[in-house]
CSV table of C-alpha atoms in Angstrom, one decimal:
chain,number,residue,atom,x,y,z
A,1,UNK,CA,0.0,0.0,0.0
A,2,UNK,CA,1.3,3.5,-0.9
A,3,UNK,CA,1.0,6.1,1.8
A,4,UNK,CA,0.5,9.8,0.7
A,5,UNK,CA,3.5,11.9,2.0
A,6,UNK,CA,2.7,14.8,4.2
A,7,UNK,CA,4.4,18.2,3.5
A,8,UNK,CA,6.3,19.7,6.5
A,9,UNK,CA,7.9,23.1,6.8
A,10,UNK,CA,10.7,24.7,8.8
A,11,UNK,CA,10.0,27.1,11.7
A,12,UNK,CA,11.8,30.4,11.7
A,13,UNK,CA,11.1,33.5,13.7
A,14,UNK,CA,7.6,32.3,14.7
A,15,UNK,CA,6.5,31.5,11.2
A,16,UNK,CA,6.5,28.5,8.8
A,17,UNK,CA,8.9,28.5,5.9
A,18,UNK,CA,10.0,26.5,3.0
A,19,UNK,CA,13.7,26.3,2.1
A,20,UNK,CA,14.8,29.3,0.2
A,21,UNK,CA,15.8,27.0,-2.6
A,22,UNK,CA,12.3,25.4,-2.6
A,23,UNK,CA,13.9,22.0,-2.5
A,24,UNK,CA,12.6,19.1,-0.3
A,25,UNK,CA,13.8,15.7,0.8
A,26,UNK,CA,11.8,12.5,1.4
A,27,UNK,CA,11.4,11.0,4.9
A,28,UNK,CA,11.0,7.2,4.9
A,29,UNK,CA,9.3,4.8,7.3
A,30,UNK,CA,12.1,2.3,8.1
A,31,UNK,CA,9.7,-0.6,8.6
A,32,UNK,CA,8.1,-0.3,5.1
A,33,UNK,CA,10.5,1.8,3.1
A,34,UNK,CA,7.6,4.0,2.1
A,35,UNK,CA,7.9,7.8,1.9
A,36,UNK,CA,5.8,9.3,4.6
A,37,UNK,CA,6.8,13.0,4.4
A,38,UNK,CA,8.6,15.7,2.5
A,39,UNK,CA,10.7,18.2,4.4
A,40,UNK,CA,12.5,21.3,3.3
A,41,UNK,CA,16.2,21.0,2.3
A,42,UNK,CA,17.6,24.0,4.1
A,43,UNK,CA,20.9,25.7,3.2
A,44,UNK,CA,23.2,28.3,4.7
A,45,UNK,CA,20.8,31.1,3.8
A,46,UNK,CA,18.0,29.5,5.8
A,47,UNK,CA,20.4,29.1,8.8
A,48,UNK,CA,21.3,32.8,8.5
A,49,UNK,CA,17.6,33.8,8.7
A,50,UNK,CA,17.1,31.6,11.8
A,51,UNK,CA,20.3,32.9,13.5
A,52,UNK,CA,19.2,36.5,12.9
A,53,UNK,CA,15.8,35.7,14.5
A,54,UNK,CA,17.4,34.0,17.4
A,55,UNK,CA,19.9,36.8,17.9
A,56,UNK,CA,17.2,39.5,17.9
A,57,UNK,CA,15.0,37.4,20.3
A,58,UNK,CA,17.9,36.8,22.7
A,59,UNK,CA,18.1,40.5,23.6
A,60,UNK,CA,14.7,40.3,25.4
A,61,UNK,CA,14.4,36.6,26.1
A,62,UNK,CA,17.7,36.7,28.1
A,63,UNK,CA,16.2,39.3,30.4
A,64,UNK,CA,13.0,37.4,31.3
A,65,UNK,CA,12.8,36.1,34.8
A,66,UNK,CA,13.3,32.5,35.7
A,67,UNK,CA,9.6,32.4,36.7
A,68,UNK,CA,8.5,33.6,33.3
A,69,UNK,CA,10.6,31.0,31.5
A,70,UNK,CA,9.5,28.3,33.9
A,71,UNK,CA,5.8,29.2,33.2
A,72,UNK,CA,6.2,28.9,29.5
A,73,UNK,CA,8.1,25.6,29.7
A,74,UNK,CA,5.3,24.2,31.9
A,75,UNK,CA,2.8,25.3,29.2
A,76,UNK,CA,5.0,23.6,26.6
A,77,UNK,CA,5.0,20.4,28.7
A,78,UNK,CA,1.2,20.6,28.9
A,79,UNK,CA,1.0,20.9,25.1
A,80,UNK,CA,3.1,17.8,24.7
A,81,UNK,CA,0.9,16.0,27.1
A,82,UNK,CA,-2.2,17.0,25.1
A,83,UNK,CA,-0.6,15.6,21.9
A,84,UNK,CA,1.2,12.6,23.4
A,85,UNK,CA,-0.6,10.0,21.3
A,86,UNK,CA,0.2,12.0,18.1
A,87,UNK,CA,3.8,12.4,19.0
A,88,UNK,CA,4.2,8.7,19.8
A,89,UNK,CA,2.6,7.7,16.5
A,90,UNK,CA,4.8,10.1,14.6
A,91,UNK,CA,8.0,8.9,16.3
A,92,UNK,CA,7.0,5.3,15.7
A,93,UNK,CA,6.4,5.8,12.0
A,94,UNK,CA,9.5,7.9,11.4
A,95,UNK,CA,12.0,6.0,13.5
A,96,UNK,CA,10.5,2.5,13.6
A,97,UNK,CA,10.0,2.4,17.3
A,98,UNK,CA,7.5,-0.1,18.8
A,99,UNK,CA,4.5,1.5,20.4
A,100,UNK,CA,5.8,0.8,23.9
A,101,UNK,CA,9.1,2.4,23.2
A,102,UNK,CA,7.6,5.4,21.5
A,103,UNK,CA,5.1,5.9,24.4
A,104,UNK,CA,8.0,5.7,26.9
A,105,UNK,CA,10.0,8.3,24.9
A,106,UNK,CA,7.0,10.7,25.0
A,107,UNK,CA,6.3,10.2,28.7
A,108,UNK,CA,9.9,10.6,29.7
A,109,UNK,CA,10.3,13.6,27.4
A,110,UNK,CA,7.3,15.4,29.1
A,111,UNK,CA,8.9,14.5,32.5
A,112,UNK,CA,12.2,16.0,31.4
A,113,UNK,CA,10.5,19.2,30.3
A,114,UNK,CA,8.7,19.6,33.6
A,115,UNK,CA,12.0,19.1,35.4
A,116,UNK,CA,13.6,21.8,33.3
A,117,UNK,CA,10.7,24.1,33.9
A,118,UNK,CA,11.1,23.7,37.7
A,119,UNK,CA,14.9,23.8,37.6
A,120,UNK,CA,14.9,27.1,35.7
A,121,UNK,CA,14.0,28.8,39.0
A,122,UNK,CA,16.8,27.3,41.2
A,123,UNK,CA,20.0,27.9,39.2
A,124,UNK,CA,22.2,29.8,41.6
A,125,UNK,CA,25.7,31.3,42.0
A,126,UNK,CA,27.7,31.8,45.1
A,127,UNK,CA,26.5,34.2,47.8
A,128,UNK,CA,27.8,37.7,47.7
A,129,UNK,CA,30.7,38.4,49.9
A,130,UNK,CA,33.9,40.4,50.6
A,131,UNK,CA,37.0,38.6,49.3
A,132,UNK,CA,38.8,41.9,49.1
A,133,UNK,CA,38.1,44.1,52.1
A,134,UNK,CA,37.1,47.1,50.1
A,135,UNK,CA,34.9,45.4,47.6
A,136,UNK,CA,31.8,43.1,47.5
A,137,UNK,CA,31.9,40.3,44.9
A,138,UNK,CA,28.9,38.4,43.5
A,139,UNK,CA,28.7,35.7,40.9
A,140,UNK,CA,26.0,35.8,38.2
A,141,UNK,CA,25.0,33.0,35.9
A,142,UNK,CA,24.0,34.4,32.5
A,143,UNK,CA,22.8,32.6,29.4
A,144,UNK,CA,25.4,31.5,26.9
A,145,UNK,CA,23.6,33.2,24.0
A,146,UNK,CA,22.4,31.9,20.7
A,147,UNK,CA,22.7,28.1,20.6
A,148,UNK,CA,22.9,25.9,17.5
A,149,UNK,CA,21.6,22.4,18.4
A,150,UNK,CA,22.1,19.3,16.3
A,151,UNK,CA,19.9,16.4,17.4
A,152,UNK,CA,20.4,12.7,16.6
A,153,UNK,CA,18.1,10.2,14.7
A,154,UNK,CA,17.8,7.6,17.4
A,155,UNK,CA,15.8,9.6,19.9
A,156,UNK,CA,14.6,12.6,17.9
A,157,UNK,CA,11.9,13.8,20.3
A,158,UNK,CA,13.6,13.0,23.6
A,159,UNK,CA,17.0,14.4,22.6
A,160,UNK,CA,15.4,17.5,21.1
A,161,UNK,CA,13.9,18.3,24.5
A,162,UNK,CA,17.2,17.4,26.3
A,163,UNK,CA,18.6,20.3,24.2
A,164,UNK,CA,15.7,22.8,24.0
A,165,UNK,CA,14.6,22.4,27.6
A,166,UNK,CA,17.9,23.4,29.5
A,167,UNK,CA,18.8,26.0,26.9
A,168,UNK,CA,15.5,27.9,27.1
A,169,UNK,CA,15.5,27.5,30.9
A,170,UNK,CA,18.9,29.2,31.1
A,171,UNK,CA,17.7,32.1,28.9
A,172,UNK,CA,19.3,31.1,25.6
A,173,UNK,CA,17.6,31.1,22.2
A,174,UNK,CA,17.8,28.1,19.9
A,175,UNK,CA,18.2,27.0,16.3
A,176,UNK,CA,17.5,23.2,16.3
A,177,UNK,CA,18.7,21.0,13.4
A,178,UNK,CA,17.0,17.6,13.6
A,179,UNK,CA,18.6,14.6,11.9
A,180,UNK,CA,17.7,14.4,8.2
A,181,UNK,CA,16.2,11.0,8.5
A,182,UNK,CA,14.0,11.7,11.5
A,183,UNK,CA,12.9,15.4,11.6
A,184,UNK,CA,9.1,15.0,12.1
A,185,UNK,CA,8.7,15.2,15.8
A,186,UNK,CA,11.1,18.2,16.0
A,187,UNK,CA,8.8,20.0,13.6
A,188,UNK,CA,5.8,19.0,15.6
A,189,UNK,CA,7.5,20.4,18.7
A,190,UNK,CA,7.9,23.8,16.9
A,191,UNK,CA,4.1,23.7,16.1
A,192,UNK,CA,3.3,23.1,19.8
A,193,UNK,CA,5.7,25.8,20.9
A,194,UNK,CA,4.5,28.4,18.4
A,195,UNK,CA,1.9,30.1,20.6
A,196,UNK,CA,3.9,29.8,23.8
A,197,UNK,CA,7.4,31.3,23.2
A,198,UNK,CA,8.2,34.7,21.6
A,199,UNK,CA,9.1,34.7,18.0
A,200,UNK,CA,12.7,33.7,17.4
A,201,UNK,CA,13.3,32.0,20.7
A,202,UNK,CA,12.9,28.5,19.1
A,203,UNK,CA,13.7,27.9,15.5
A,204,UNK,CA,13.8,24.5,13.6
A,205,UNK,CA,15.8,24.3,10.4
A,206,UNK,CA,15.9,21.0,8.4
A,207,UNK,CA,18.5,20.0,5.9
A,208,UNK,CA,21.8,18.0,5.6
A,209,UNK,CA,24.4,18.2,8.3
A,210,UNK,CA,27.1,19.1,5.8
A,211,UNK,CA,25.2,22.3,4.9
A,212,UNK,CA,22.9,23.3,7.8
A,213,UNK,CA,25.0,21.9,10.6
A,214,UNK,CA,28.2,23.3,9.1
A,215,UNK,CA,26.8,26.8,8.8
A,216,UNK,CA,25.5,26.6,12.4
A,217,UNK,CA,29.0,25.6,13.6
A,218,UNK,CA,30.8,28.3,11.8
A,219,UNK,CA,28.3,31.2,12.0
A,220,UNK,CA,29.8,34.1,13.8
A,221,UNK,CA,26.6,35.0,15.6
A,222,UNK,CA,26.1,31.5,17.1
A,223,UNK,CA,27.6,31.4,20.6
A,224,UNK,CA,27.4,27.7,21.4
A,225,UNK,CA,26.9,24.4,19.7
A,226,UNK,CA,25.3,21.3,21.2
A,227,UNK,CA,25.6,18.0,19.4
A,228,UNK,CA,24.4,14.5,20.2
A,229,UNK,CA,25.9,12.2,17.6
A,230,UNK,CA,28.8,9.9,16.9
A,231,UNK,CA,32.4,10.7,18.0
A,232,UNK,CA,33.8,11.3,14.5
A,233,UNK,CA,31.2,14.0,13.9
A,234,UNK,CA,31.9,15.5,17.3
A,235,UNK,CA,35.6,15.8,16.5
A,236,UNK,CA,34.7,17.5,13.2
A,237,UNK,CA,32.4,20.0,14.9
A,238,UNK,CA,35.0,20.7,17.6
A,239,UNK,CA,37.6,21.5,14.9
A,240,UNK,CA,35.2,23.7,13.0
A,241,UNK,CA,34.0,25.6,16.1
A,242,UNK,CA,37.5,26.4,17.1
A,243,UNK,CA,37.7,29.1,14.6
A,244,UNK,CA,35.2,31.2,16.4
A,245,UNK,CA,35.9,29.8,19.9
A,246,UNK,CA,32.4,28.6,20.4
A,247,UNK,CA,31.3,26.8,23.6
A,248,UNK,CA,30.6,23.2,22.9
A,249,UNK,CA,28.3,20.6,24.4
A,250,UNK,CA,29.1,17.2,23.0
A,251,UNK,CA,27.2,13.9,23.9
A,252,UNK,CA,29.0,11.4,21.7
A,253,UNK,CA,29.3,7.6,21.2
A,254,UNK,CA,29.3,4.8,23.8
A,255,UNK,CA,30.3,1.2,24.2
A,256,UNK,CA,28.8,0.3,27.5
A,257,UNK,CA,30.3,-2.7,29.4
A,258,UNK,CA,28.2,-5.0,31.5
A,259,UNK,CA,30.7,-6.3,34.1
A,260,UNK,CA,29.4,-9.5,35.5
A,261,UNK,CA,31.1,-10.9,38.6
A,262,UNK,CA,30.8,-14.6,39.7
A,263,UNK,CA,28.2,-13.9,42.4
A,264,UNK,CA,25.8,-12.1,40.0
A,265,UNK,CA,22.1,-12.8,39.7
A,266,UNK,CA,22.3,-14.5,36.3
A,267,UNK,CA,18.5,-14.6,35.6
A,268,UNK,CA,18.2,-10.9,36.4
A,269,UNK,CA,21.2,-10.1,34.2
A,270,UNK,CA,19.8,-12.0,31.2
A,271,UNK,CA,16.5,-10.1,31.4
A,272,UNK,CA,18.3,-6.8,31.8
A,273,UNK,CA,20.5,-7.4,28.8
A,274,UNK,CA,17.5,-8.5,26.7
A,275,UNK,CA,15.9,-5.1,27.5
A,276,UNK,CA,19.0,-2.8,27.6
A,277,UNK,CA,20.8,-4.3,24.7
A,278,UNK,CA,17.9,-4.3,22.3
A,279,UNK,CA,15.7,-1.4,23.4
A,280,UNK,CA,15.3,0.9,20.4
A,281,UNK,CA,16.9,-1.8,18.2
A,282,UNK,CA,20.2,-1.3,20.1
A,283,UNK,CA,20.4,2.2,18.6
A,284,UNK,CA,21.4,3.8,22.0
A,285,UNK,CA,24.7,5.1,23.1
A,286,UNK,CA,24.2,3.6,26.6
A,287,UNK,CA,22.9,0.2,25.3
A,288,UNK,CA,24.3,-2.9,27.1
A,289,UNK,CA,26.7,-3.8,24.3
A,290,UNK,CA,29.6,-5.6,25.9
A,291,UNK,CA,28.8,-8.3,28.4
A,292,UNK,CA,32.1,-9.1,30.2
A,293,UNK,CA,31.6,-12.2,32.4
A,294,UNK,CA,33.8,-14.0,35.0
A,295,UNK,CA,35.0,-17.2,33.3
A,296,UNK,CA,33.6,-19.6,35.9
A,297,UNK,CA,30.0,-18.5,35.3
A,298,UNK,CA,30.3,-17.9,31.5
A,299,UNK,CA,28.4,-21.1,30.5
A,300,UNK,CA,25.6,-20.3,33.0
A,301,UNK,CA,25.3,-16.8,31.7
A,302,UNK,CA,25.1,-18.0,28.1
A,303,UNK,CA,22.5,-20.6,29.0
A,304,UNK,CA,20.2,-17.8,30.2
A,305,UNK,CA,21.2,-15.0,27.8
A,306,UNK,CA,20.8,-16.9,24.5
A,307,UNK,CA,17.1,-17.9,25.0
A,308,UNK,CA,16.4,-14.4,26.4
A,309,UNK,CA,17.7,-12.7,23.3
A,310,UNK,CA,16.0,-15.3,21.0
A,311,UNK,CA,12.7,-14.3,22.7
A,312,UNK,CA,12.9,-10.6,21.5
A,313,UNK,CA,9.9,-10.0,19.4
A,314,UNK,CA,10.7,-8.1,16.2
A,315,UNK,CA,8.4,-6.7,13.5
A,316,UNK,CA,6.7,-3.7,11.9
A,317,UNK,CA,5.4,-1.5,14.8
A,318,UNK,CA,2.2,-0.8,12.8
A,319,UNK,CA,1.3,-4.4,12.8
A,320,UNK,CA,1.7,-5.3,16.5
A,321,UNK,CA,1.6,-3.0,19.5
A,322,UNK,CA,3.3,-5.6,21.7
A,323,UNK,CA,6.7,-5.8,19.8
A,324,UNK,CA,10.0,-5.5,21.6
A,325,UNK,CA,11.9,-4.3,18.7
A,326,UNK,CA,11.4,-2.6,15.3
A,327,UNK,CA,13.7,-2.0,12.4
A,328,UNK,CA,17.0,0.0,12.2
A,329,UNK,CA,16.5,3.5,11.1
A,330,UNK,CA,17.9,3.2,7.6
A,331,UNK,CA,19.4,0.9,5.0
A,332,UNK,CA,22.8,2.4,5.7
A,333,UNK,CA,22.5,1.5,9.4
A,334,UNK,CA,21.3,-2.0,8.6
A,335,UNK,CA,24.3,-2.5,6.3
A,336,UNK,CA,26.6,-1.1,9.0
A,337,UNK,CA,25.4,-3.5,11.6
A,338,UNK,CA,25.6,-6.5,9.2
A,339,UNK,CA,29.1,-5.5,8.2
A,340,UNK,CA,30.3,-5.5,11.9
A,341,UNK,CA,28.9,-9.0,12.5
A,342,UNK,CA,30.1,-10.4,9.1
A,343,UNK,CA,33.6,-9.1,9.7
A,344,UNK,CA,33.7,-10.5,13.2
A,345,UNK,CA,32.6,-13.9,11.9
A,346,UNK,CA,35.3,-13.7,9.3
A,347,UNK,CA,37.9,-13.2,12.0
A,348,UNK,CA,36.7,-16.3,13.9
A,349,UNK,CA,34.0,-15.0,16.2
A,350,UNK,CA,31.0,-17.2,16.9
A,351,UNK,CA,27.4,-16.0,16.5
A,352,UNK,CA,25.4,-17.5,19.3
A,353,UNK,CA,22.1,-15.9,18.3
A,354,UNK,CA,20.9,-13.9,15.3
A,355,UNK,CA,23.5,-12.6,12.9
A,356,UNK,CA,21.4,-11.9,9.8
A,357,UNK,CA,19.0,-9.4,8.2
A,358,UNK,CA,15.2,-10.1,8.3
A,359,UNK,CA,12.8,-10.1,5.4
A,360,UNK,CA,12.8,-8.5,2.0
A,361,UNK,CA,11.3,-5.2,3.1
A,362,UNK,CA,12.3,-2.8,5.9
A,363,UNK,CA,15.6,-2.3,7.6
A,364,UNK,CA,15.4,-5.2,10.1
A,365,UNK,CA,18.3,-7.1,11.7
A,366,UNK,CA,18.1,-10.1,14.1
A,367,UNK,CA,18.8,-9.6,17.8
A,368,UNK,CA,22.3,-11.0,17.9
A,369,UNK,CA,25.0,-12.3,20.3
A,370,UNK,CA,28.6,-12.5,19.2
A,371,UNK,CA,31.2,-14.5,21.2
A,372,UNK,CA,34.9,-15.5,21.0
A,373,UNK,CA,36.0,-11.9,20.3
A,374,UNK,CA,39.3,-10.4,21.3
A,375,UNK,CA,39.5,-7.3,23.4
A,376,UNK,CA,41.2,-5.4,20.6
A,377,UNK,CA,38.8,-6.5,17.9
A,378,UNK,CA,36.7,-4.0,15.9
A,379,UNK,CA,33.4,-5.2,17.2
A,380,UNK,CA,34.6,-4.6,20.8
A,381,UNK,CA,36.4,-1.3,20.2
A,382,UNK,CA,33.9,0.5,17.9
A,383,UNK,CA,30.3,1.4,18.2
A,384,UNK,CA,28.0,-0.9,16.3
A,385,UNK,CA,24.8,1.0,17.2
A,386,UNK,CA,22.4,-1.9,16.5
A,387,UNK,CA,20.9,-5.0,18.1
A,388,UNK,CA,24.3,-6.8,18.7
A,389,UNK,CA,25.7,-7.8,22.0
A,390,UNK,CA,29.2,-9.3,22.5
A,391,UNK,CA,30.1,-11.6,25.3
A,392,UNK,CA,33.7,-12.0,26.7
A,393,UNK,CA,34.9,-13.9,29.7
A,394,UNK,CA,37.6,-12.7,32.1
A,395,UNK,CA,39.9,-14.5,34.5
A,396,UNK,CA,39.9,-12.2,37.6
A,397,UNK,CA,38.4,-8.9,38.8
A,398,UNK,CA,41.4,-6.8,37.6
A,399,UNK,CA,41.2,-8.1,34.1
A,400,UNK,CA,37.4,-7.5,34.0
A,401,UNK,CA,37.8,-3.9,35.1
A,402,UNK,CA,40.7,-3.4,32.7
A,403,UNK,CA,38.6,-4.7,29.7
A,404,UNK,CA,35.6,-2.7,30.8
A,405,UNK,CA,37.7,0.5,30.7
A,406,UNK,CA,39.7,-0.6,27.6
A,407,UNK,CA,37.8,1.4,24.9
A,408,UNK,CA,37.9,5.1,24.0
A,409,UNK,CA,34.3,5.6,25.1
A,410,UNK,CA,33.1,6.4,28.6
A,411,UNK,CA,29.4,7.1,28.6
A,412,UNK,CA,27.7,4.3,30.6
A,413,UNK,CA,28.5,1.0,32.3
A,414,UNK,CA,26.9,-1.5,34.7
A,415,UNK,CA,28.2,-3.8,37.4
A,416,UNK,CA,26.6,-7.1,38.5
A,417,UNK,CA,27.4,-8.5,41.9
A,418,UNK,CA,25.7,-9.2,45.2
A,419,UNK,CA,28.8,-7.8,47.1
A,420,UNK,CA,28.3,-4.2,48.0
A,421,UNK,CA,32.0,-3.5,48.5
A,422,UNK,CA,32.9,-5.1,45.2
A,423,UNK,CA,30.1,-3.1,43.4
A,424,UNK,CA,31.2,0.2,44.8
A,425,UNK,CA,34.9,-0.4,44.2
A,426,UNK,CA,34.1,-1.3,40.5
A,427,UNK,CA,31.8,1.8,40.2
A,428,UNK,CA,34.6,4.0,41.5
A,429,UNK,CA,37.2,2.6,39.1
A,430,UNK,CA,35.0,2.5,35.9
A,431,UNK,CA,35.6,5.6,33.8
A,432,UNK,CA,32.1,6.2,32.8
A,433,UNK,CA,29.6,9.0,33.3
A,434,UNK,CA,26.9,6.7,34.6
A,435,UNK,CA,27.4,3.4,36.4
A,436,UNK,CA,24.4,1.2,37.2
A,437,UNK,CA,24.7,-1.5,39.9
A,438,UNK,CA,22.6,-4.6,39.2
A,439,UNK,CA,20.6,-2.7,36.5
A,440,UNK,CA,21.2,-1.1,33.1
A,441,UNK,CA,19.5,1.8,31.3
A,442,UNK,CA,17.3,3.2,34.0
A,443,UNK,CA,17.4,7.0,33.9
A,444,UNK,CA,15.9,9.9,35.9
A,445,UNK,CA,15.2,13.4,34.8
A,446,UNK,CA,17.0,14.8,38.0
A,447,UNK,CA,20.3,13.0,37.3
A,448,UNK,CA,23.0,14.0,34.9
A,449,UNK,CA,23.7,12.2,31.6
A,450,UNK,CA,27.1,12.6,30.0
A,451,UNK,CA,30.5,10.9,29.5
A,452,UNK,CA,34.2,10.6,29.9
A,453,UNK,CA,36.8,10.3,27.2
A,454,UNK,CA,35.6,10.3,23.6
A,455,UNK,CA,32.0,10.2,24.8
A,456,UNK,CA,32.2,13.9,25.0
A,457,UNK,CA,31.6,16.6,27.6
A,458,UNK,CA,28.6,18.4,29.1
A,459,UNK,CA,25.5,17.0,30.7
A,460,UNK,CA,22.1,16.4,29.1
A,461,UNK,CA,19.8,16.0,32.1
A,462,UNK,CA,19.6,17.4,35.6
A,463,UNK,CA,20.5,20.8,36.9
A,464,UNK,CA,24.0,20.4,35.5
A,465,UNK,CA,22.6,20.6,32.0
A,466,UNK,CA,21.1,24.0,32.6
A,467,UNK,CA,24.4,25.2,34.0
A,468,UNK,CA,26.1,24.1,30.8
A,469,UNK,CA,24.1,26.7,28.9
A,470,UNK,CA,25.2,29.5,31.3
A,471,UNK,CA,28.4,31.6,31.7
A,472,UNK,CA,29.7,32.5,35.1
A,473,UNK,CA,30.3,36.3,35.5
A,474,UNK,CA,32.0,37.9,38.4
A,475,UNK,CA,30.7,41.3,39.4
A,476,UNK,CA,32.7,43.4,42.0
A,477,UNK,CA,31.6,46.6,43.6
A,478,UNK,CA,33.8,49.0,45.6
A,479,UNK,CA,32.2,49.6,48.9
A,480,UNK,CA,35.0,51.6,50.7
């Protein structure tokens, strides 16, 4: 069946706009490969219009009180709640998320936004005081300015709010560039925000990263760039932003270890990996990708893990609301995942579950387990970003921790043991921004999310995220 494509537009300075060129690009449902929408193909000129609007709006928006910004963010959250079913359906069709996954994304997004709305009123500096006897010093937190934000394709709605929410709460203005493959919920956000925020405070420009993203990064009137994406793109943006010394907020790749000691609850572990390794088709930078097991319980872990992964229910989200997993986001992503597994197999790895594409239509890949892989192998060291979990076995605790830390990424990890001392010692030594103990992937709006190493810097949730969008200013008054 052919589905008629909807026509979407960009949002600049409180108004809807086509690309200056008039060009559009198709948006594809990854479960069916059908075109479901057409969106403008923006260029540098479109970015310039949006930056000009954001710069003009910043002059007044930055002077609003925290209470005023908080009130508008609460109204924005209410609007999302009123359109939750529509947002979920749009996210499911555009990204291929099962209904349960899309519903969770919307619910958590609304909770995030409500947190940012409240937190806008509690960002503080140090108390005023005399650090020189003749002067009183005070510390102000002021908004960073105009922020260019580049959102990823794996959580288009949630990550958009992780960017928009703290930036607006801090008093910044925003130009959001959604991923080319998944722009639909970002455009819907603009529609819901249109009657809430002043013109120019929130702008959404669609188009290719090489054009729209590049212009944002190099534009002299953009004060800060926030990116969620892969590490290679983060490095490119950091280099490009250096010319104008822009502030950067980079949430990049991950390769999360699941460190399993010999006293772990194996049944709970298998269920957690089934969920945390294959949620969102494994397209998650904190997904449970590397299971690192003490050798003496390796066979027991595999006896639980293989059937758990084999039970993951995969299909077209439109056909079954009870699915565990949908397709990958694109043909390129499907080919990337298949390439990792095929190359690993070629180097002697064993595929204990899955290991193949599914069906003639849609970008599906089987939930997979790959074993007998070396610590320095490609599939261990690099981000697959799909429904693939590797399993290694270590000889002692030191080796397990060394392997867990032995990648360039440092976003998230988990530790599995019944020994509190052992768990806390491992959590202290693991170089990751989040460490779960006997769990994996649970998140809370109040807590920070961000990484070590090549997983980037800056925080996406919690009060720290708002602080990232502020600049500390020292004000000193002579009193004697």
